[in-house]
PDB file of C-alpha atoms in Angstrom:
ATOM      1  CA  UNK M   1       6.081  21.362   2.276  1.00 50.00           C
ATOM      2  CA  UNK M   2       3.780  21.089   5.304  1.00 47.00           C
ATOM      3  CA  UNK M   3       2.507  17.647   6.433  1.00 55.00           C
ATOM      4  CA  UNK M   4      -0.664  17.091   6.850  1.00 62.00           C
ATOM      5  CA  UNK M   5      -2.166  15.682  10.445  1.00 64.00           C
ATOM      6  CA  UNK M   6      -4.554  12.938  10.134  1.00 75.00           C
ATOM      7  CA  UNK M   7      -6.997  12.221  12.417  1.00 87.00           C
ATOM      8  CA  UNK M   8      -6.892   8.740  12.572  1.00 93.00           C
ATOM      9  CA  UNK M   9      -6.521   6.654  15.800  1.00 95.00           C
ATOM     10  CA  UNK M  10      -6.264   3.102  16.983  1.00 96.00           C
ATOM     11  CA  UNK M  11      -7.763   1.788  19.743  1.00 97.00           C
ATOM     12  CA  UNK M  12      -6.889  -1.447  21.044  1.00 97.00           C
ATOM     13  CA  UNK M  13      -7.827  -3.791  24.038  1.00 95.00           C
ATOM     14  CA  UNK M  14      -8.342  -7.128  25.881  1.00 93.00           C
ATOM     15  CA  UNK M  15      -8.517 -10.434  23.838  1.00 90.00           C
ATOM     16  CA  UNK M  16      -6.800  -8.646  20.722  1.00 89.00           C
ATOM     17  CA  UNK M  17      -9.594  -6.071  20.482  1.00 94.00           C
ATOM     18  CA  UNK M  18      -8.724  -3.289  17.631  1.00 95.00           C
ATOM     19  CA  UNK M  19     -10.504  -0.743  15.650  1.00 95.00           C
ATOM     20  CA  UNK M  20      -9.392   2.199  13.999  1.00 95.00           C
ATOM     21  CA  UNK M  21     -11.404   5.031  14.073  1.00 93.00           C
ATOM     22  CA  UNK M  22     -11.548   8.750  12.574  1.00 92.00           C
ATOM     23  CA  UNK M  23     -11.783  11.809  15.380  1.00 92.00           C
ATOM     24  CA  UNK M  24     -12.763  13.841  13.068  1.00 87.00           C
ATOM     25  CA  UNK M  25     -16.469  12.214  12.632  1.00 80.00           C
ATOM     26  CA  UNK M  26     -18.686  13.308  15.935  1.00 81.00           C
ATOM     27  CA  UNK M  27     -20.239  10.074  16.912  1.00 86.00           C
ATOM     28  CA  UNK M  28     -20.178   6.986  19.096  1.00 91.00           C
ATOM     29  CA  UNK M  29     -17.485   4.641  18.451  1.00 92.00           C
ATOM     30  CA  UNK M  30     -18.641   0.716  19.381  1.00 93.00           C
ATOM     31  CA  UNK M  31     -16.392  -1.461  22.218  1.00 95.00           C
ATOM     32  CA  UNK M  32     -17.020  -4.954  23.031  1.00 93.00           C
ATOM     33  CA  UNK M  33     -18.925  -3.484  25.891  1.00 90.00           C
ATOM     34  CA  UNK M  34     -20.075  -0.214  25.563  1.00 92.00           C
ATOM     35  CA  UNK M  35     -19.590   2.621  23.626  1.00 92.00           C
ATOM     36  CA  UNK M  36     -16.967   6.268  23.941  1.00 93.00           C
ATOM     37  CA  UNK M  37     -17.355   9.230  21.935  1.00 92.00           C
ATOM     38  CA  UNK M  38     -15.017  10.771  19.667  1.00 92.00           C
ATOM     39  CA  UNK M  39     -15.150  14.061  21.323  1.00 91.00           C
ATOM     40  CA  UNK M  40     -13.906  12.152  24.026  1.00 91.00           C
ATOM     41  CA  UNK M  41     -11.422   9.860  22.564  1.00 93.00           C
ATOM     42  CA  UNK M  42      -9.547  13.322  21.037  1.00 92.00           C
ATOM     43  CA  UNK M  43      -8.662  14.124  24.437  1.00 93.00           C
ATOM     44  CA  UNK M  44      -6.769  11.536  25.104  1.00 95.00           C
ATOM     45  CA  UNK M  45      -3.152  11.619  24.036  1.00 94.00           C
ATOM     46  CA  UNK M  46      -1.921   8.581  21.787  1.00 95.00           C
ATOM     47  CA  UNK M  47      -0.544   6.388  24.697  1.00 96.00           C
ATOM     48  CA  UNK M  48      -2.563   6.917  27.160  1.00 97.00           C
ATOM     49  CA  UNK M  49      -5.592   4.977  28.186  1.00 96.00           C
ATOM     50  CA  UNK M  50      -9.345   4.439  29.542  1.00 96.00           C
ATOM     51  CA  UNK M  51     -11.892   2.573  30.820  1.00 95.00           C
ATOM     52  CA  UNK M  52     -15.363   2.011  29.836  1.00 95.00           C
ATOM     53  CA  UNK M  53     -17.407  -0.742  32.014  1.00 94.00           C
ATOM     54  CA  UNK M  54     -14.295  -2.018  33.540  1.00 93.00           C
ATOM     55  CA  UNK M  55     -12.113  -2.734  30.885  1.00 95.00           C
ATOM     56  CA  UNK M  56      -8.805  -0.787  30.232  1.00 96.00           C
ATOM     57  CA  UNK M  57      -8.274   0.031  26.334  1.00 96.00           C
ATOM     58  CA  UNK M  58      -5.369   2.416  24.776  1.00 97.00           C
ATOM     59  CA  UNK M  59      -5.143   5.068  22.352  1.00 97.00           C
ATOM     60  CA  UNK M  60      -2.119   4.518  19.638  1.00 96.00           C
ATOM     61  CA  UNK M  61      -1.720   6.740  16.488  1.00 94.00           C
ATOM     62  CA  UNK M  62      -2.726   4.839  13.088  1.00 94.00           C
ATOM     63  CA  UNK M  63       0.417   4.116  11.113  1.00 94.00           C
ATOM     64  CA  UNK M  64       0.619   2.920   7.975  1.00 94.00           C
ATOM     65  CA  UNK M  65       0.246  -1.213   8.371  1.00 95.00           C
ATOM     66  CA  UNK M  66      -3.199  -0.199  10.776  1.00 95.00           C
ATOM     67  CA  UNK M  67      -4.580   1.814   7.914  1.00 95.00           C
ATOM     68  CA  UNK M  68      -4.040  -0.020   5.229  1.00 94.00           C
ATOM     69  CA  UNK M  69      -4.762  -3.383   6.700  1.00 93.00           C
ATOM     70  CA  UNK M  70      -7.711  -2.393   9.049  1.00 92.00           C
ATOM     71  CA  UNK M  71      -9.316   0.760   7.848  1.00 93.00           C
ATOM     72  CA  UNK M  72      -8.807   1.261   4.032  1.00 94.00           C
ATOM     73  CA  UNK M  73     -12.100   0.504   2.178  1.00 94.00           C
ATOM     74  CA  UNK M  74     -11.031  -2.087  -0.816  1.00 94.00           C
ATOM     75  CA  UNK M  75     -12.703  -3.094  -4.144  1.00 91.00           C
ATOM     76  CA  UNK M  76      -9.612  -4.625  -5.009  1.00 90.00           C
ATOM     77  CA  UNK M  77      -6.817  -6.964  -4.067  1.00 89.00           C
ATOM     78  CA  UNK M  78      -3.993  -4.883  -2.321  1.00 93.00           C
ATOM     79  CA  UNK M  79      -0.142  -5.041  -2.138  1.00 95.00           C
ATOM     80  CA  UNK M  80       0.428  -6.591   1.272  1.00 93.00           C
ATOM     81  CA  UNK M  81       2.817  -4.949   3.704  1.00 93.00           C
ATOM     82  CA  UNK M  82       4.929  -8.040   3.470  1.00 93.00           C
ATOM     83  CA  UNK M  83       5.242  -7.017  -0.061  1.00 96.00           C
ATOM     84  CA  UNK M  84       4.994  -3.640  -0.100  1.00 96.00           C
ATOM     85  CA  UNK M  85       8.325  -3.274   1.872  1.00 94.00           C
ATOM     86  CA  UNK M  86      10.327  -5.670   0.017  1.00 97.00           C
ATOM     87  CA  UNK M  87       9.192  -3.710  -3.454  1.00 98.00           C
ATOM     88  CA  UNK M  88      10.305  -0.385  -2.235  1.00 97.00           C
ATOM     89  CA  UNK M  89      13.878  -1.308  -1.519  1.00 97.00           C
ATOM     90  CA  UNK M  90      13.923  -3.545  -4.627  1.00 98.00           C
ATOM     91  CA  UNK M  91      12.967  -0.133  -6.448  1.00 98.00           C
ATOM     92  CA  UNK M  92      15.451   2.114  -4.460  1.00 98.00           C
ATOM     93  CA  UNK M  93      12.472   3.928  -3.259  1.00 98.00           C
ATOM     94  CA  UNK M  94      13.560   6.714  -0.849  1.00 97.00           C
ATOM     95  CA  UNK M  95      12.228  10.526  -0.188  1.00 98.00           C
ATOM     96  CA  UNK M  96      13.217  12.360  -2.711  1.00 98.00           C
ATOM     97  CA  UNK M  97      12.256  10.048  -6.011  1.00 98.00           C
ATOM     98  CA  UNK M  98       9.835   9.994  -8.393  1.00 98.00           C
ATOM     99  CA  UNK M  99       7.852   6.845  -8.752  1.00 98.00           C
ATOM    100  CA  UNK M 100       5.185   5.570 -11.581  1.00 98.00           C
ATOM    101  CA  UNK M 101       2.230   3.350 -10.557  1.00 98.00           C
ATOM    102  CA  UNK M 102      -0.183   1.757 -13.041  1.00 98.00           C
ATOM    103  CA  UNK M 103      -3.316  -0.104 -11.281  1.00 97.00           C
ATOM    104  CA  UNK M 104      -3.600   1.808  -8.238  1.00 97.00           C
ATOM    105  CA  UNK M 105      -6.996  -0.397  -7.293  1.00 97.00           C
ATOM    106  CA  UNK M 106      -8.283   0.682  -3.601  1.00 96.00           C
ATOM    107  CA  UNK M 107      -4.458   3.019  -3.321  1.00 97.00           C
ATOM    108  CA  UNK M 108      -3.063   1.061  -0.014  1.00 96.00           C
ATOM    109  CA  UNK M 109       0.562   0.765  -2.591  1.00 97.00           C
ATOM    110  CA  UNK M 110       0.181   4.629  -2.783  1.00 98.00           C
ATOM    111  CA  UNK M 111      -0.131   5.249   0.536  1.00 97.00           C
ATOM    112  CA  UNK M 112       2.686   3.568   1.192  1.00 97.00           C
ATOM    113  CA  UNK M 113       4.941   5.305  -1.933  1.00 98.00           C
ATOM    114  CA  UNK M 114       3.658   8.492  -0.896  1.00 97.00           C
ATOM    115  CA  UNK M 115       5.448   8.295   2.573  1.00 96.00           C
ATOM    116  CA  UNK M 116       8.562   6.511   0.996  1.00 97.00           C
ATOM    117  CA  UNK M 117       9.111   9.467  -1.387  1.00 98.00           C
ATOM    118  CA  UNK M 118       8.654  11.675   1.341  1.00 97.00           C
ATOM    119  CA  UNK M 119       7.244  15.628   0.363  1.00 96.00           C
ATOM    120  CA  UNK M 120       9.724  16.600  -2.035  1.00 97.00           C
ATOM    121  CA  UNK M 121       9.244  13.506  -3.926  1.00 98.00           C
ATOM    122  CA  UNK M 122       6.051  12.550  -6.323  1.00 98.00           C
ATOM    123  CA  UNK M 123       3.826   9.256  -6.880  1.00 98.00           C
ATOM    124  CA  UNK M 124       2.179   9.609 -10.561  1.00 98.00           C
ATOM    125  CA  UNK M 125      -0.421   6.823 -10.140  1.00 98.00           C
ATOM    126  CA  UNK M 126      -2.664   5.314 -13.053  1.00 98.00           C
ATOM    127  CA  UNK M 127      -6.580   3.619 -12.951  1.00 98.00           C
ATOM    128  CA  UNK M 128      -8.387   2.655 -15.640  1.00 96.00           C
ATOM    129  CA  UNK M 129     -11.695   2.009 -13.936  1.00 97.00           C
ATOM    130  CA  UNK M 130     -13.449   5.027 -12.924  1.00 97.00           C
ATOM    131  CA  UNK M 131     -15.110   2.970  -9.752  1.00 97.00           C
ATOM    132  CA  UNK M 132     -11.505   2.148  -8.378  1.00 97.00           C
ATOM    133  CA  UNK M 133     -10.414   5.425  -9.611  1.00 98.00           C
ATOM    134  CA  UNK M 134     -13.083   6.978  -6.590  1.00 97.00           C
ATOM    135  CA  UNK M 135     -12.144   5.190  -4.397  1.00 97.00           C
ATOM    136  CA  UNK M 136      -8.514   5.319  -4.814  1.00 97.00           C
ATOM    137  CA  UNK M 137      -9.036   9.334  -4.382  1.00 97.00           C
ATOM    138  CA  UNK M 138     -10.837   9.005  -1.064  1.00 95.00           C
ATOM    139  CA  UNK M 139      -8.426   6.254   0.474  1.00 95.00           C
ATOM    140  CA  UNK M 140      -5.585   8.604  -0.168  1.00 96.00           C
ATOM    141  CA  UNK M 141      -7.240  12.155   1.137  1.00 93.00           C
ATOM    142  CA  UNK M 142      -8.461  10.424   4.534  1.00 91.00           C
ATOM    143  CA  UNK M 143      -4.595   9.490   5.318  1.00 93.00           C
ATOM    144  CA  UNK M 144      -2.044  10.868   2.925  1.00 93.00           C
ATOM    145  CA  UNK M 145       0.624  12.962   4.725  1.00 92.00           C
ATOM    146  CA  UNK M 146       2.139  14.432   1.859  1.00 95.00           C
ATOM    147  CA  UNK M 147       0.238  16.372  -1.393  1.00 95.00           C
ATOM    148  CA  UNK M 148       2.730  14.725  -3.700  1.00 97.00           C
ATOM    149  CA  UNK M 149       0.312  11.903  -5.496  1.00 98.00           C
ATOM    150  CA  UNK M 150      -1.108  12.581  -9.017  1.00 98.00           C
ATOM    151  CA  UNK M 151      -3.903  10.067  -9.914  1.00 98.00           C
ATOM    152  CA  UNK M 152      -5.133   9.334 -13.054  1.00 98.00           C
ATOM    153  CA  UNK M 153      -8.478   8.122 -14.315  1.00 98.00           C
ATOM    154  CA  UNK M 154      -6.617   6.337 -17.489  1.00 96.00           C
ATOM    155  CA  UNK M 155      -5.356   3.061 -18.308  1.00 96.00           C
ATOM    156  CA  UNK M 156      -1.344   3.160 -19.398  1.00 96.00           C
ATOM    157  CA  UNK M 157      -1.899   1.649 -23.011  1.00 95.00           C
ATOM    158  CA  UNK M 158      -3.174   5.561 -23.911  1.00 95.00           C
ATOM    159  CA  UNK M 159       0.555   6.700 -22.598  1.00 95.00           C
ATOM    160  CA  UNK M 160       2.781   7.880 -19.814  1.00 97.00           C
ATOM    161  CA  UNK M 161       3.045  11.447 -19.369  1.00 97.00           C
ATOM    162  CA  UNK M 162       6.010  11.413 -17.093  1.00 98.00           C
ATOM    163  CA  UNK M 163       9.299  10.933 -18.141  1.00 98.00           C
ATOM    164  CA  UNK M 164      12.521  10.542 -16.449  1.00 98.00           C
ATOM    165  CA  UNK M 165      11.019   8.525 -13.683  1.00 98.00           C
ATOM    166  CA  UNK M 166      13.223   6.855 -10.962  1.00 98.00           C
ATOM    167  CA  UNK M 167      11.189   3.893 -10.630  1.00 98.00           C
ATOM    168  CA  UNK M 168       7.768   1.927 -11.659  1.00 98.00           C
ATOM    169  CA  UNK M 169       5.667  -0.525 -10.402  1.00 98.00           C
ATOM    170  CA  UNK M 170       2.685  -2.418 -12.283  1.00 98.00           C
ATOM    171  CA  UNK M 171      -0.164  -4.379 -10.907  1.00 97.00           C
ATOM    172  CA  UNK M 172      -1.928  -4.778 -14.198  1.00 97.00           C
ATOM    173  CA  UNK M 173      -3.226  -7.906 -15.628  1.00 95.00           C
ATOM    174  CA  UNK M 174      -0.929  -7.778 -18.651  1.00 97.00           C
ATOM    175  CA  UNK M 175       1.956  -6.225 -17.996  1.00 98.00           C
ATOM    176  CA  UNK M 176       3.676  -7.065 -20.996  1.00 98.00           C
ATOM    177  CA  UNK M 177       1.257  -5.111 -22.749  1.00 97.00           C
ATOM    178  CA  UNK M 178       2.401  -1.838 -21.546  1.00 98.00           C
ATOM    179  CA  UNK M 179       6.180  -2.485 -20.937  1.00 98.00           C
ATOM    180  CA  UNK M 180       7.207   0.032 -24.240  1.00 97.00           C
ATOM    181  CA  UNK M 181       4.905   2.844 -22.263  1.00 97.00           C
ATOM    182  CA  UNK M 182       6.602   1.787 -19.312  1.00 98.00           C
ATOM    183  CA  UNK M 183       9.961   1.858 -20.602  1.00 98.00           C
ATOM    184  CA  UNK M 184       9.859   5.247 -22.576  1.00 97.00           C
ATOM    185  CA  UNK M 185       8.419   6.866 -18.576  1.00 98.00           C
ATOM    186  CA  UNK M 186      11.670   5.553 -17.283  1.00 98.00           C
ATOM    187  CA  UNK M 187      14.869   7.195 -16.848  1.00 98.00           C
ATOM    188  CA  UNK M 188      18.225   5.126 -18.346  1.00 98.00           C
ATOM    189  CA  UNK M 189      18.697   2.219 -15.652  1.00 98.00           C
ATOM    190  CA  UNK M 190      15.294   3.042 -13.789  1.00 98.00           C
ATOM    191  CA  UNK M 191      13.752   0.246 -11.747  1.00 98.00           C
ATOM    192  CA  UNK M 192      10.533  -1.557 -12.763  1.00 98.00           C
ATOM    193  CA  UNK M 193       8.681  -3.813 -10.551  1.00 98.00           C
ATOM    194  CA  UNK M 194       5.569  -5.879 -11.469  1.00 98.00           C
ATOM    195  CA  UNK M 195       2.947  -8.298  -9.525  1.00 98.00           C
ATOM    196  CA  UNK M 196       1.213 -10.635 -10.877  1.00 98.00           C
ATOM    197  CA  UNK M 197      -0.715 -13.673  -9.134  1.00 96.00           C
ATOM    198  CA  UNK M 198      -0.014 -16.514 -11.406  1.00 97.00           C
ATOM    199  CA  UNK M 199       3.119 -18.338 -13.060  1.00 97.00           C
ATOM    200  CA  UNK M 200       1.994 -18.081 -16.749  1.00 97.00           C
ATOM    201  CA  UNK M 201       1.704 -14.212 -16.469  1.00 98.00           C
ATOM    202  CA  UNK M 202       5.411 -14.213 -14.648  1.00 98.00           C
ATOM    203  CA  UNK M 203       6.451 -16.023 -18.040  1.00 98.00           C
ATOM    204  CA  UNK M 204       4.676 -13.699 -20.349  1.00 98.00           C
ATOM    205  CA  UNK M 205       6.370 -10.952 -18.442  1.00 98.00           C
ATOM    206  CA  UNK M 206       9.785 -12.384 -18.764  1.00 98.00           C
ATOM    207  CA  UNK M 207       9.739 -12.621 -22.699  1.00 98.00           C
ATOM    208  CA  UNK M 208       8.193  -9.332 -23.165  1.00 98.00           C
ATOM    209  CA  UNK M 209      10.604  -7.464 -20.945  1.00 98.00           C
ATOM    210  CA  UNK M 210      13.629  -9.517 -23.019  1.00 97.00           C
ATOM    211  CA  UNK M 211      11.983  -7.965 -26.210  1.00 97.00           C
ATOM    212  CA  UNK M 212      12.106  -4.346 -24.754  1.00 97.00           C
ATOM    213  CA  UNK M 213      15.497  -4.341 -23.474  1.00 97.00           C
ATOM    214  CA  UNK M 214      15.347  -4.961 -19.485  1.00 98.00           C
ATOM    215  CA  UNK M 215      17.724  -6.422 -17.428  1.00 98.00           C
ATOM    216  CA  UNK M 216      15.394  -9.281 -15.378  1.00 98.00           C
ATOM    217  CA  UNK M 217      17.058  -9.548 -11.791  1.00 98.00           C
ATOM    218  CA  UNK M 218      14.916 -11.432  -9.664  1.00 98.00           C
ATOM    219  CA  UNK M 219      11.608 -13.300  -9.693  1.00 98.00           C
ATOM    220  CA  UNK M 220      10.432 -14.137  -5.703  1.00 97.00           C
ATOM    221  CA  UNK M 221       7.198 -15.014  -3.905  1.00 96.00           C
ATOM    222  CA  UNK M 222       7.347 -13.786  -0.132  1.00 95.00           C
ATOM    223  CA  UNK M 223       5.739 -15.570   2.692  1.00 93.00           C
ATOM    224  CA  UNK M 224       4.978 -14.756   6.381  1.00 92.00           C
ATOM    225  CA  UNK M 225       4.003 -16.745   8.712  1.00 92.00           C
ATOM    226  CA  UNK M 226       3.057 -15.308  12.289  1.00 92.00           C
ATOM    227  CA  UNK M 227       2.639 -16.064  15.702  1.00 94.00           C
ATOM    228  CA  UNK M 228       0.264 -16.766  18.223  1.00 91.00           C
ATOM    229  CA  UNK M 229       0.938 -14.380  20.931  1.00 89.00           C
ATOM    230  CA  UNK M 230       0.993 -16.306  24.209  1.00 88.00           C
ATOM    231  CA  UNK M 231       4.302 -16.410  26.255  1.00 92.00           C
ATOM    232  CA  UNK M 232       3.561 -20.170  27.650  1.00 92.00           C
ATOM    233  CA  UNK M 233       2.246 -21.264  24.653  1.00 91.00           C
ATOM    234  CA  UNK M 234       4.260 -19.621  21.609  1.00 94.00           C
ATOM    235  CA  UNK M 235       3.886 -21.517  18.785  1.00 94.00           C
ATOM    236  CA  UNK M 236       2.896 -20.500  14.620  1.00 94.00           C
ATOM    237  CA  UNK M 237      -0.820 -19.386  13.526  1.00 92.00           C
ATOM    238  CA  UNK M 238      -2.818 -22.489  13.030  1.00 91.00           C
ATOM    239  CA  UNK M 239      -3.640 -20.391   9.436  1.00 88.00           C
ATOM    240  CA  UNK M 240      -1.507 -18.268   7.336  1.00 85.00           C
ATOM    241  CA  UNK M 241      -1.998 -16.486   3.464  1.00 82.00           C
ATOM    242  CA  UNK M 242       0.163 -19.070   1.206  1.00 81.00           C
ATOM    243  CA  UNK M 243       0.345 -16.933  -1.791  1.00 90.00           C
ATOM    244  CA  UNK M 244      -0.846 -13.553  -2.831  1.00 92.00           C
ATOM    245  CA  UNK M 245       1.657 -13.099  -5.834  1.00 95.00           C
ATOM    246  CA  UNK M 246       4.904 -13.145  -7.288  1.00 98.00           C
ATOM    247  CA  UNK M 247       7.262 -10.202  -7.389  1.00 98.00           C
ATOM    248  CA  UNK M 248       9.914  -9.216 -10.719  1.00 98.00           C
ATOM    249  CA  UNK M 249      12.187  -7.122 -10.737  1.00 98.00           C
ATOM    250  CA  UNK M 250      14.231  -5.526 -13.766  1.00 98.00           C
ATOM    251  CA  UNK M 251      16.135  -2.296 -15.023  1.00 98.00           C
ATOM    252  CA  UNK M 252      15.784  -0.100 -18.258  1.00 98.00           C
ATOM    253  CA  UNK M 253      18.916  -0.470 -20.282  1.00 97.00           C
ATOM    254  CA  UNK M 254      20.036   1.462 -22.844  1.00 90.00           C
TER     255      UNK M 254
END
């Protein structure tokens, strides 16, 4: 399977200047001072530079943290990339597997599963709102690499089609709600991960996946704190995100 090229670029500059930008739109793209065309800009080899009114700026290719974090349109909260991470390993994500996904919201957690499984794996992803659903659909064709994402329009309480699935990850609001689905898409001992923002939900989840026969292995929050980059003066970020949700993990047993 072919990869697909995506015409996505980053442009960064003085002061912590970035912007991401699409080649593959003719029109003017906006600097702090002055403007450069896209016609332009696709000249330019990632890595390489220019100048407009004086000041220098670079050309890097988009990866996966720049799109998702600075170009993705969102309706929805996302799965951070300090989460994101953490979740695949916890899942035994790698290219190759086939993962579920129930709430894909704006689809920056399927972006991300779609590169982890690589083009000989597959991401079966489920929406229930038709708004998110749309969105989800055009977020993923402006920087998917792979063709190996199935989206559904359909909440996960009207069944799983898959079955024998590696892994699964939910962002609903009740997951214990759909953990029998869940559980009958999984394969014997497959991975299930679910997000949820607040402690009550973490303890519905915990006696509903008791009830349906899951081993619980971890419950964890993850925070990151960054750092003001300035050699002489290197301390933290006077602000950081204190919570965005809690993470558990469990496996299907038999």
């Amino acid at each position: 399977m072919e990869s697909r090229i995506t015409t996505k670029r980053v442009i960064i500059g003085p002061d912590n200047f970035k912007k991401v930008i699409d080649l593959s739109s003719p029109s003017k793209i906006g600097l702090p001072k002055g403007q450069i065309d896209t016609d332009f800009l696709s000249q330019i080899k990632p890595g390489n530079s220019f100048e407009v009114q004086g000041i220098k700026y670079h050309v890097l290719n988009c990866d996966t943290f720049d799109y998702i974090m600075h170009s993705l349109k969102r309706q929805t909260q996302i799965v951070y990339p300090k989460e994101g991470a953490y979740i695949a390993m916890r899942l035994d994500i790698f290219p190759g597997k086939r993962v579920g996904e129930a709430g894909t919201g704006s689809g920056a957690f399927t972006v991300y599963l779609s590169r982890a499984v690589g083009p000989y794996g597959r991401v079966y992803t489920y929406e229930q709102r038709e708004e998110f659903y749309k969105l989800a659909q055009k977020n993923l064709s402006e920087f998917l690499e792979f063709d190996n994402v199935i989206i559904y329009n359909k909440s996960i309480n009207d069944g799983i089609k898959e079955r024998d699935l590696d892994a699964f990850f939910l962002d609903v609001r009740k997951p214990w709600e759909v953990l029998e689905e869940v559980r009958k898409a999984l394969k014997p001992a497959g991975h299930l991960g679910i997000l949820v923002p607040t402690i009550n939900q973490v303890s519905e989840s915990l006696t509903a996946l008791e009830k349906n026969g899951f081993y619980i292995s971890e419950v964890s929050e993850i925070m990151l704190r960054k750092y003001k980059l300035i050699p002489q003066r290197l301390r933290p970020e006077d602000l950081m995100v204190g919570h965005t949700g809690y993470l558990i993990f469990a496996r299907k047993l038999e």
